[in-house]
PDB file of C-alpha atoms in Angstrom:
ATOM      1  CA  MET A 300      11.172  23.428  26.489  1.00 62.00           C
ATOM      2  CA  PRO A 301      13.823  26.174  27.072  1.00 75.00           C
ATOM      3  CA  GLY A 302      17.451  25.777  27.327  1.00 81.00           C
ATOM      4  CA  ILE A 303      20.531  27.659  28.383  1.00 81.00           C
ATOM      5  CA  ILE A 304      23.479  27.369  26.294  1.00 82.00           C
ATOM      6  CA  VAL A 305      27.137  28.429  27.513  1.00 81.00           C
ATOM      7  CA  MET A 306      29.488  28.542  24.846  1.00 80.00           C
ATOM      8  CA  GLY A 307      33.081  30.249  24.434  1.00 78.00           C
ATOM      9  CA  ALA A 308      33.851  32.898  21.638  1.00 77.00           C
ATOM     10  CA  GLN A 309      37.622  32.647  22.081  1.00 71.00           C
ATOM     11  CA  TRP A 310      40.017  29.624  22.830  1.00 67.00           C
ATOM     12  CA  GLY A 311      39.252  28.569  26.540  1.00 68.00           C
ATOM     13  CA  ASP A 312      39.831  30.485  29.677  1.00 70.00           C
ATOM     14  CA  GLU A 313      36.616  32.439  29.469  1.00 77.00           C
ATOM     15  CA  GLY A 314      34.887  31.154  32.544  1.00 76.00           C
ATOM     16  CA  LYS A 315      32.601  28.581  30.922  1.00 78.00           C
ATOM     17  CA  GLY A 316      33.030  26.171  33.840  1.00 76.00           C
ATOM     18  CA  LYS A 317      32.025  28.687  36.282  1.00 77.00           C
ATOM     19  CA  ALA A 318      29.174  30.054  34.390  1.00 80.00           C
ATOM     20  CA  THR A 319      27.812  26.363  33.833  1.00 80.00           C
ATOM     21  CA  ASP A 320      28.181  25.562  37.570  1.00 78.00           C
ATOM     22  CA  GLN A 321      26.268  28.552  38.501  1.00 80.00           C
ATOM     23  CA  ILE A 322      23.029  27.770  36.393  1.00 83.00           C
ATOM     24  CA  ALA A 323      23.317  24.010  36.833  1.00 80.00           C
ATOM     25  CA  GLU A 324      21.062  24.490  39.757  1.00 81.00           C
ATOM     26  CA  ARG A 325      18.328  25.546  37.512  1.00 84.00           C
ATOM     27  CA  VAL A 326      18.750  22.832  34.936  1.00 87.00           C
ATOM     28  CA  ASP A 327      17.715  19.318  34.635  1.00 87.00           C
ATOM     29  CA  TYR A 328      20.699  18.213  32.316  1.00 89.00           C
ATOM     30  CA  CYS A 329      24.092  19.728  31.920  1.00 88.00           C
ATOM     31  CA  VAL A 330      25.512  18.653  28.561  1.00 89.00           C
ATOM     32  CA  ARG A 331      29.003  18.773  27.248  1.00 89.00           C
ATOM     33  CA  TYR A 332      28.596  18.765  23.638  1.00 89.00           C
ATOM     34  CA  SER A 333      31.913  18.595  22.333  1.00 89.00           C
ATOM     35  CA  GLY A 334      35.508  18.441  23.178  1.00 90.00           C
ATOM     36  CA  GLY A 335      37.860  16.145  25.349  1.00 92.00           C
ATOM     37  CA  ASN A 336      40.074  16.076  28.471  1.00 94.00           C
ATOM     38  CA  ASN A 337      42.061  18.655  27.069  1.00 87.00           C
ATOM     39  CA  ALA A 338      39.593  21.362  28.847  1.00 76.00           C
ATOM     40  CA  GLY A 339      39.920  22.349  32.347  1.00 81.00           C
ATOM     41  CA  HIS A 340      36.964  23.344  34.240  1.00 81.00           C
ATOM     42  CA  THR A 341      37.591  24.640  37.826  1.00 82.00           C
ATOM     43  CA  VAL A 342      34.709  25.093  40.143  1.00 82.00           C
ATOM     44  CA  VAL A 343      35.201  26.462  43.614  1.00 83.00           C
ATOM     45  CA  VAL A 344      32.333  25.749  46.196  1.00 82.00           C
ATOM     46  CA  GLY A 345      32.846  27.197  49.527  1.00 84.00           C
ATOM     47  CA  ASP A 346      36.326  26.176  50.364  1.00 91.00           C
ATOM     48  CA  ASP A 347      36.557  23.216  48.267  1.00 90.00           C
ATOM     49  CA  THR A 348      38.100  23.451  44.532  1.00 90.00           C
ATOM     50  CA  PHE A 349      36.981  20.971  42.119  1.00 90.00           C
ATOM     51  CA  VAL A 350      38.844  20.362  38.743  1.00 89.00           C
ATOM     52  CA  MET A 351      37.358  18.500  36.001  1.00 90.00           C
ATOM     53  CA  HIS A 352      39.032  18.000  32.352  1.00 92.00           C
ATOM     54  CA  LEU A 353      36.094  15.675  31.000  1.00 94.00           C
ATOM     55  CA  LEU A 354      33.028  15.904  32.805  1.00 93.00           C
ATOM     56  CA  PRO A 355      30.735  18.850  32.675  1.00 88.00           C
ATOM     57  CA  ALA A 356      31.106  21.530  35.606  1.00 82.00           C
ATOM     58  CA  GLY A 357      27.468  21.221  36.634  1.00 83.00           C
ATOM     59  CA  ILE A 358      28.235  17.839  37.620  1.00 86.00           C
ATOM     60  CA  LEU A 359      28.658  19.130  41.135  1.00 86.00           C
ATOM     61  CA  ASN A 360      24.912  19.701  41.252  1.00 85.00           C
ATOM     62  CA  PRO A 361      23.141  16.720  42.547  1.00 83.00           C
ATOM     63  CA  ASN A 362      19.551  17.770  40.920  1.00 82.00           C
ATOM     64  CA  SER A 363      21.276  17.963  37.391  1.00 85.00           C
ATOM     65  CA  THR A 364      22.037  14.920  35.302  1.00 89.00           C
ATOM     66  CA  ALA A 365      25.263  15.199  33.492  1.00 90.00           C
ATOM     67  CA  VAL A 366      25.551  14.234  29.855  1.00 94.00           C
ATOM     68  CA  LEU A 367      28.608  13.537  27.531  1.00 96.00           C
ATOM     69  CA  GLY A 368      27.184  13.741  24.216  1.00 96.00           C
ATOM     70  CA  ASN A 369      27.988  12.659  20.932  1.00 96.00           C
ATOM     71  CA  GLY A 370      30.531  15.179  20.055  1.00 96.00           C
ATOM     72  CA  VAL A 371      32.615  14.274  22.957  1.00 97.00           C
ATOM     73  CA  VAL A 372      35.637  12.204  22.806  1.00 98.00           C
ATOM     74  CA  ILE A 373      36.077   9.979  25.932  1.00 97.00           C
ATOM     75  CA  ASP A 374      39.331   9.046  27.727  1.00 97.00           C
ATOM     76  CA  LEU A 375      37.901   6.207  29.828  1.00 97.00           C
ATOM     77  CA  ASP A 376      40.692   6.505  32.264  1.00 97.00           C
ATOM     78  CA  VAL A 377      40.139  10.170  32.739  1.00 96.00           C
ATOM     79  CA  MET A 378      36.366   9.736  33.181  1.00 95.00           C
ATOM     80  CA  HIS A 379      36.857   6.874  35.873  1.00 95.00           C
ATOM     81  CA  ASP A 380      39.521   9.008  37.593  1.00 95.00           C
ATOM     82  CA  GLU A 381      37.305  12.176  37.695  1.00 94.00           C
ATOM     83  CA  LEU A 382      34.363  10.346  38.833  1.00 94.00           C
ATOM     84  CA  ASP A 383      36.390   8.367  41.605  1.00 94.00           C
ATOM     85  CA  ALA A 384      38.042  11.566  42.757  1.00 93.00           C
ATOM     86  CA  LEU A 385      34.522  13.256  43.082  1.00 93.00           C
ATOM     87  CA  SER A 386      33.165  10.274  44.997  1.00 93.00           C
ATOM     88  CA  ARG A 387      36.344  10.301  47.395  1.00 94.00           C
ATOM     89  CA  ARG A 388      35.454  13.796  48.178  1.00 92.00           C
ATOM     90  CA  GLY A 389      31.680  13.044  48.840  1.00 90.00           C
ATOM     91  CA  VAL A 390      30.113  14.133  45.532  1.00 89.00           C
ATOM     92  CA  GLU A 391      28.166  11.226  44.136  1.00 85.00           C
ATOM     93  CA  VAL A 392      27.095  11.023  40.590  1.00 85.00           C
ATOM     94  CA  PRO A 393      24.756   8.571  40.553  1.00 77.00           C
ATOM     95  CA  HIS A 394      23.685   8.193  36.738  1.00 79.00           C
ATOM     96  CA  PRO A 395      25.840  10.153  34.119  1.00 86.00           C
ATOM     97  CA  LEU A 396      24.608   9.754  30.729  1.00 94.00           C
ATOM     98  CA  ILE A 397      26.867   9.012  27.895  1.00 96.00           C
ATOM     99  CA  SER A 398      26.129   8.875  24.219  1.00 97.00           C
ATOM    100  CA  ALA A 399      26.348   5.800  22.686  1.00 96.00           C
ATOM    101  CA  ASN A 400      27.881   7.450  19.610  1.00 97.00           C
ATOM    102  CA  ALA A 401      30.659   9.335  21.622  1.00 98.00           C
ATOM    103  CA  HIS A 402      33.981   8.055  20.564  1.00 98.00           C
ATOM    104  CA  ILE A 403      36.535   6.676  22.743  1.00 98.00           C
ATOM    105  CA  ILE A 404      40.202   8.025  22.907  1.00 98.00           C
ATOM    106  CA  THR A 405      42.519   4.952  22.985  1.00 97.00           C
ATOM    107  CA  PRO A 406      46.513   5.176  23.889  1.00 97.00           C
ATOM    108  CA  TYR A 407      46.847   4.760  19.774  1.00 97.00           C
ATOM    109  CA  HIS A 408      45.409   8.544  19.604  1.00 97.00           C
ATOM    110  CA  GLN A 409      47.894   9.810  22.290  1.00 97.00           C
ATOM    111  CA  THR A 410      50.766   8.668  20.695  1.00 96.00           C
ATOM    112  CA  MET A 411      49.823   9.683  17.221  1.00 95.00           C
ATOM    113  CA  ASP A 412      48.986  13.010  18.813  1.00 94.00           C
ATOM    114  CA  ARG A 413      52.485  13.443  20.429  1.00 93.00           C
ATOM    115  CA  VAL A 414      54.421  12.120  17.549  1.00 92.00           C
ATOM    116  CA  THR A 415      52.830  13.937  14.614  1.00 90.00           C
ATOM    117  CA  GLU A 416      53.235  17.075  16.753  1.00 87.00           C
ATOM    118  CA  ARG A 417      57.128  16.256  17.257  1.00 87.00           C
ATOM    119  CA  PHE A 418      57.303  15.783  13.318  1.00 86.00           C
ATOM    120  CA  LEU A 419      55.658  19.152  12.508  1.00 83.00           C
ATOM    121  CA  GLY A 420      58.563  20.803  13.906  1.00 85.00           C
ATOM    122  CA  LYS A 421      58.126  24.645  13.639  1.00 86.00           C
ATOM    123  CA  ARG A 422      54.804  24.236  12.169  1.00 86.00           C
ATOM    124  CA  ARG A 423      53.499  22.417  15.534  1.00 83.00           C
ATOM    125  CA  ILE A 424      50.185  23.592  16.767  1.00 82.00           C
ATOM    126  CA  GLY A 425      50.883  23.055  20.431  1.00 80.00           C
ATOM    127  CA  THR A 426      48.540  20.022  21.113  1.00 84.00           C
ATOM    128  CA  THR A 427      48.109  18.671  24.787  1.00 86.00           C
ATOM    129  CA  GLY A 428      49.089  15.013  23.427  1.00 89.00           C
ATOM    130  CA  ARG A 429      46.087  13.869  24.825  1.00 94.00           C
ATOM    131  CA  GLY A 430      44.602  12.056  21.564  1.00 96.00           C
ATOM    132  CA  ILE A 431      41.643  14.833  20.978  1.00 95.00           C
ATOM    133  CA  GLY A 432      42.562  15.388  17.405  1.00 94.00           C
ATOM    134  CA  PRO A 433      43.597  11.732  16.293  1.00 96.00           C
ATOM    135  CA  ALA A 434      40.382  10.561  18.008  1.00 98.00           C
ATOM    136  CA  TYR A 435      38.047  13.197  15.991  1.00 97.00           C
ATOM    137  CA  SER A 436      39.772  12.360  12.741  1.00 96.00           C
ATOM    138  CA  ASP A 437      39.121   8.680  13.378  1.00 97.00           C
ATOM    139  CA  LYS A 438      35.344   9.839  14.172  1.00 97.00           C
ATOM    140  CA  VAL A 439      35.337  11.939  10.728  1.00 97.00           C
ATOM    141  CA  ASN A 440      36.671   8.741   8.907  1.00 97.00           C
ATOM    142  CA  ARG A 441      34.137   6.546  10.630  1.00 94.00           C
ATOM    143  CA  ILE A 442      36.857   4.194  11.877  1.00 94.00           C
ATOM    144  CA  GLY A 443      36.994   5.237  15.548  1.00 94.00           C
ATOM    145  CA  ILE A 444      35.615   3.150  18.415  1.00 96.00           C
ATOM    146  CA  ARG A 445      32.363   4.280  19.971  1.00 96.00           C
ATOM    147  CA  VAL A 446      31.145   3.681  23.395  1.00 96.00           C
ATOM    148  CA  GLN A 447      28.252   1.331  21.737  1.00 96.00           C
ATOM    149  CA  ASP A 448      31.090  -0.638  20.131  1.00 95.00           C
ATOM    150  CA  LEU A 449      32.223  -1.606  23.658  1.00 94.00           C
ATOM    151  CA  PHE A 450      29.084  -3.763  24.348  1.00 93.00           C
ATOM    152  CA  ASP A 451      28.924  -5.702  20.778  1.00 91.00           C
ATOM    153  CA  GLU A 452      32.403  -7.775  20.444  1.00 89.00           C
ATOM    154  CA  SER A 453      31.776  -8.573  16.831  1.00 90.00           C
ATOM    155  CA  ILE A 454      31.641  -4.715  16.014  1.00 86.00           C
ATOM    156  CA  LEU A 455      34.564  -4.209  18.184  1.00 84.00           C
ATOM    157  CA  ARG A 456      36.802  -6.718  16.483  1.00 85.00           C
ATOM    158  CA  GLN A 457      35.854  -4.824  13.155  1.00 81.00           C
TER     159      GLN A 457
END
C-alpha cells in the first residue's frame, strides 16, 4: 500500500498545507501525525479561504478521511471550533478519526506555557502560549490525559 508523506524541513511556512490539500484528492486518509494548534494551514479553494490550526489541511476533500494521530496534542475547544466553522461554511466532516492515545491540551497546559515563558525572560523561546510544549511534557512523563481517558471515569480521576 503506497503512501505519500508531506514533511517540512524548516520551521514552518513551507507550504505543507497547500501541498497536502493538493494531494488529498488522491488519498483515502489525510493524517496529521504530530503537532498541535500552534500551526496554521491556509487553503484557498476558488474564492474561499480556509484556515485550520489543528485539523489536517486535506480535510476539505470529502473523499479523504481526516485523522489526528497519536503524536498530535489536541485542544478540544479548537477542534470543536474548527469543525463548527467548517460546518457553517458547508464543509461536512462526517467522521474524523482521532487516536485514542492522542493527548489533550488543558487550560493548565496553556497557563504553564505562558507562565514559564514569562519567567524565562531573555531566554524565552517565543512560544504561542497554547500549551503545546507542556502537553508534550505530560505525554513524555506519562501523566497527561489521553482521548481514551475521557471515556473511563476511573482512569480520568487518577
